[in-house]
Amino acid sequence: MSSAEPQAEPKAGPERRASSARARFPRPEPDRDSAPWWEAVRRHELTVQRCEGCGTLRFPARAVCNRCRGRAWEWVPARGTGRVYSWIVNHQVFMPAMAGEVPFPVLLVRLDDGEDLLMYGDLVDGSPGDLEPGLPVEAVFLDVDESTTLVGWRPLR
Ligand SMILES: [Zn+2]
C-alpha cells in the first residue's frame, strides 16, 4: 500500500478535550468479523461472540470456535467490567495530532465474563501511577465523532 485515504481535517471547537484529541487519531478499521462489534459499541453496548455450538464466549472476534470448531456464532452482551491484565504507557508521538497527548496508557483488560476475553482501550479518569494488575475497571464509551465510538476503561476504585 503506497497511498492512504485522505483524512478529514480535524474540527476545532468546544468539544471535550478527550473527544477532540482522540478524534484526530487513526480510525479503527473494522473487518468482516469485527464490524458488528464496532456497530454495537457505537450504540454504547459492549458485546462478545458466543459460539452457537458449545456456548463458549470469545473475543477478539473470529470466525471459528477454538473449542468445537463451530462456525455459527451470535453477539451477546458483556457485563462491561473487567480487570487490568497488562498495559503499556505510550510515550511515542506517532503522528502530530498526538503531540499533546503523550504519555498515555493503553490497557489490556480481561473481561469478567471469561478468562479468554481480552480487550484493549485507553485509561479513562485515572493516572498511570494507579495501575496495577487486577485493578477492577468498567467500560466507558467515547464518542469521538459522528461515526466512531471507542471503548475506554475507568478504574472502579
Ligand atoms: Zn464452540
mmCIF file of C-alpha atoms and ligand atoms in Angstrom:
data_model
loop_
_atom_site.group_PDB
_atom_site.id
_atom_site.type_symbol
_atom_site.label_atom_id
_atom_site.label_comp_id
_atom_site.label_asym_id
_atom_site.label_seq_id
_atom_site.Cartn_x
_atom_site.Cartn_y
_atom_site.Cartn_z
ATOM 1 C CA MET A 1 0.000 0.000 0.000
ATOM 2 C CA SER A 2 1.597 3.256 -1.045
ATOM 3 C CA SER A 3 -1.289 5.656 -0.627
ATOM 4 C CA ALA A 4 -3.644 6.439 2.206
ATOM 5 C CA GLU A 5 -7.220 7.582 2.234
ATOM 6 C CA PRO A 6 -7.451 11.352 2.565
ATOM 7 C CA GLN A 7 -8.066 12.297 6.173
ATOM 8 C CA ALA A 8 -10.725 14.799 7.118
ATOM 9 C CA GLU A 9 -9.354 17.925 8.720
ATOM 10 C CA PRO A 10 -9.937 17.937 12.465
ATOM 11 C CA LYS A 11 -12.633 20.349 13.535
ATOM 12 C CA ALA A 12 -11.768 22.996 16.039
ATOM 13 C CA GLY A 13 -14.489 23.561 18.554
ATOM 14 C CA PRO A 14 -15.632 23.427 22.129
ATOM 15 C CA GLU A 15 -15.692 19.623 22.279
ATOM 16 C CA ARG A 16 -14.477 17.866 25.370
ATOM 17 C CA ARG A 17 -10.717 17.624 25.283
ATOM 18 C CA ALA A 18 -10.526 13.858 25.259
ATOM 19 C CA SER A 19 -13.002 13.582 22.426
ATOM 20 C CA SER A 20 -11.465 16.235 20.237
ATOM 21 C CA ALA A 21 -7.984 14.850 20.736
ATOM 22 C CA ARG A 22 -8.974 11.273 20.037
ATOM 23 C CA ALA A 23 -10.957 12.368 17.007
ATOM 24 C CA ARG A 24 -7.678 13.081 15.266
ATOM 25 C CA PHE A 25 -6.252 9.658 15.957
ATOM 26 C CA PRO A 26 -6.320 6.930 13.343
ATOM 27 C CA ARG A 27 -9.763 5.442 12.958
ATOM 28 C CA PRO A 28 -10.415 1.798 13.729
ATOM 29 C CA GLU A 29 -10.787 -0.284 10.619
ATOM 30 C CA PRO A 30 -13.487 -2.889 11.231
ATOM 31 C CA ASP A 31 -13.187 -6.080 9.229
ATOM 32 C CA ARG A 32 -15.898 -8.607 8.405
ATOM 33 C CA ASP A 33 -15.652 -10.314 11.795
ATOM 34 C CA SER A 34 -15.377 -7.217 13.966
ATOM 35 C CA ALA A 35 -17.792 -4.835 12.198
ATOM 36 C CA PRO A 36 -20.823 -5.901 14.302
ATOM 37 C CA TRP A 37 -18.790 -5.294 17.453
ATOM 38 C CA TRP A 38 -17.977 -1.746 16.363
ATOM 39 C CA GLU A 39 -21.640 -1.142 15.490
ATOM 40 C CA ALA A 40 -22.646 -2.270 18.985
ATOM 41 C CA VAL A 41 -20.016 -0.012 20.553
ATOM 42 C CA ARG A 42 -21.500 2.831 18.561
ATOM 43 C CA ARG A 43 -24.783 2.086 20.396
ATOM 44 C CA HIS A 44 -22.807 2.013 23.676
ATOM 45 C CA GLU A 45 -23.198 -1.744 24.008
ATOM 46 C CA LEU A 46 -20.242 -3.967 24.851
ATOM 47 C CA THR A 47 -20.589 -7.400 23.284
ATOM 48 C CA VAL A 48 -18.647 -10.626 22.833
ATOM 49 C CA GLN A 49 -19.119 -13.545 20.481
ATOM 50 C CA ARG A 50 -20.832 -16.710 21.700
ATOM 51 C CA CYS A 51 -20.433 -19.965 19.825
ATOM 52 C CA GLU A 52 -23.831 -21.405 18.937
ATOM 53 C CA GLY A 53 -22.367 -24.899 19.035
ATOM 54 C CA CYS A 54 -20.838 -25.063 22.520
ATOM 55 C CA GLY A 55 -21.689 -21.710 24.093
ATOM 56 C CA THR A 56 -18.084 -20.607 24.546
ATOM 57 C CA LEU A 57 -17.622 -16.844 24.705
ATOM 58 C CA ARG A 58 -14.809 -15.359 22.682
ATOM 59 C CA PHE A 59 -13.114 -12.071 21.889
ATOM 60 C CA PRO A 60 -11.474 -10.749 19.738
ATOM 61 C CA ALA A 61 -13.892 -11.729 17.008
ATOM 62 C CA ARG A 62 -13.010 -14.738 14.914
ATOM 63 C CA ALA A 63 -14.834 -16.973 12.512
ATOM 64 C CA VAL A 64 -14.201 -20.388 14.062
ATOM 65 C CA CYS A 65 -14.628 -21.632 17.647
ATOM 66 C CA ASN A 66 -11.333 -22.782 19.169
ATOM 67 C CA ARG A 67 -13.115 -25.360 21.299
ATOM 68 C CA CYS A 68 -15.554 -27.085 18.920
ATOM 69 C CA ARG A 69 -14.536 -25.677 15.518
ATOM 70 C CA GLY A 70 -18.111 -24.452 15.077
ATOM 71 C CA ARG A 71 -18.676 -21.656 12.578
ATOM 72 C CA ALA A 72 -22.005 -20.334 13.881
ATOM 73 C CA TRP A 73 -21.994 -17.558 16.486
ATOM 74 C CA GLU A 74 -24.025 -14.720 17.863
ATOM 75 C CA TRP A 75 -23.158 -11.488 19.622
ATOM 76 C CA VAL A 76 -24.231 -11.320 23.247
ATOM 77 C CA PRO A 77 -23.958 -8.539 25.851
ATOM 78 C CA ALA A 78 -20.888 -8.475 28.075
ATOM 79 C CA ARG A 79 -21.047 -7.256 31.674
ATOM 80 C CA GLY A 80 -18.893 -4.252 30.873
ATOM 81 C CA THR A 81 -16.469 -4.863 33.700
ATOM 82 C CA GLY A 82 -13.075 -6.488 33.911
ATOM 83 C CA ARG A 83 -9.641 -6.361 35.457
ATOM 84 C CA VAL A 84 -6.443 -4.864 34.169
ATOM 85 C CA TYR A 85 -4.340 -7.654 32.698
ATOM 86 C CA SER A 86 -1.468 -5.524 31.421
ATOM 87 C CA TRP A 87 -0.801 -2.141 29.931
ATOM 88 C CA ILE A 88 1.663 -0.037 28.060
ATOM 89 C CA VAL A 89 2.343 3.649 28.585
ATOM 90 C CA ASN A 90 2.836 5.181 25.200
ATOM 91 C CA HIS A 91 5.458 7.931 25.044
ATOM 92 C CA GLN A 92 5.889 7.908 21.304
ATOM 93 C CA VAL A 93 4.317 10.598 19.148
ATOM 94 C CA PHE A 94 3.274 8.539 16.142
ATOM 95 C CA MET A 95 1.559 11.462 14.469
ATOM 96 C CA PRO A 96 1.409 15.239 15.058
ATOM 97 C CA ALA A 97 -2.156 15.087 16.384
ATOM 98 C CA MET A 98 -0.926 13.067 19.349
ATOM 99 C CA ALA A 99 1.770 15.536 20.406
ATOM 100 C CA GLY A 100 -0.222 16.925 23.326
ATOM 101 C CA GLU A 101 -1.485 13.521 24.429
ATOM 102 C CA VAL A 102 1.619 11.566 25.405
ATOM 103 C CA PRO A 103 2.269 9.828 27.628
ATOM 104 C CA PHE A 104 -0.998 7.890 27.740
ATOM 105 C CA PRO A 105 -1.688 4.366 28.951
ATOM 106 C CA VAL A 106 -3.343 1.717 26.810
ATOM 107 C CA LEU A 107 -4.849 -1.089 28.851
ATOM 108 C CA LEU A 108 -5.387 -4.725 28.090
ATOM 109 C CA VAL A 109 -8.414 -5.766 30.147
ATOM 110 C CA ARG A 110 -9.552 -9.285 30.955
ATOM 111 C CA LEU A 111 -13.348 -9.198 30.990
ATOM 112 C CA ASP A 112 -15.235 -10.569 33.976
ATOM 113 C CA ASP A 113 -17.260 -12.648 31.509
ATOM 114 C CA GLY A 114 -14.412 -15.051 30.805
ATOM 115 C CA GLU A 115 -10.694 -15.771 31.117
ATOM 116 C CA ASP A 116 -10.011 -15.639 27.398
ATOM 117 C CA LEU A 117 -11.802 -12.359 26.736
ATOM 118 C CA LEU A 118 -9.275 -9.553 26.339
ATOM 119 C CA MET A 119 -9.977 -6.030 25.138
ATOM 120 C CA TYR A 120 -7.741 -3.016 24.625
ATOM 121 C CA GLY A 121 -8.662 0.547 25.476
ATOM 122 C CA ASP A 122 -7.468 3.865 26.837
ATOM 123 C CA LEU A 123 -7.368 4.520 30.557
ATOM 124 C CA VAL A 124 -10.160 6.974 31.441
ATOM 125 C CA ASP A 125 -10.274 9.088 34.622
ATOM 126 C CA GLY A 126 -7.186 7.528 36.102
ATOM 127 C CA SER A 127 -3.471 8.073 36.224
ATOM 128 C CA PRO A 128 -0.795 5.623 35.082
ATOM 129 C CA GLY A 129 0.564 5.516 38.625
ATOM 130 C CA ASP A 130 -2.646 3.920 39.858
ATOM 131 C CA LEU A 131 -2.372 0.975 37.507
ATOM 132 C CA GLU A 132 -1.752 -2.471 38.882
ATOM 133 C CA PRO A 133 -2.531 -5.963 37.634
ATOM 134 C CA GLY A 134 -6.043 -6.970 38.648
ATOM 135 C CA LEU A 135 -7.314 -3.417 39.064
ATOM 136 C CA PRO A 136 -11.111 -3.521 38.531
ATOM 137 C CA VAL A 137 -12.325 -1.362 35.664
ATOM 138 C CA GLU A 138 -15.543 -0.644 33.815
ATOM 139 C CA ALA A 139 -16.054 0.079 30.153
ATOM 140 C CA VAL A 140 -16.874 3.621 29.086
ATOM 141 C CA PHE A 141 -17.843 4.689 25.609
ATOM 142 C CA LEU A 142 -16.005 7.581 23.993
ATOM 143 C CA ASP A 143 -17.871 9.200 21.124
ATOM 144 C CA VAL A 144 -15.101 10.751 19.071
ATOM 145 C CA ASP A 145 -17.189 11.922 16.113
ATOM 146 C CA GLU A 146 -20.470 11.245 14.356
ATOM 147 C CA SER A 147 -19.409 7.831 13.141
ATOM 148 C CA THR A 148 -16.912 6.451 15.632
ATOM 149 C CA THR A 149 -17.061 5.386 19.246
ATOM 150 C CA LEU A 150 -14.139 3.880 21.149
ATOM 151 C CA VAL A 151 -14.104 1.824 24.336
ATOM 152 C CA GLY A 152 -12.085 3.087 27.278
ATOM 153 C CA TRP A 153 -11.682 1.730 30.799
ATOM 154 C CA ARG A 154 -12.304 3.574 34.063
ATOM 155 C CA PRO A 155 -10.946 2.294 37.393
ATOM 156 C CA LEU A 156 -13.678 1.226 39.819
ATOM 157 C CA ARG A 157 -11.751 2.281 42.905
HETATM 158 ZN ZN ZN B 1 -17.867 -23.857 20.084
#
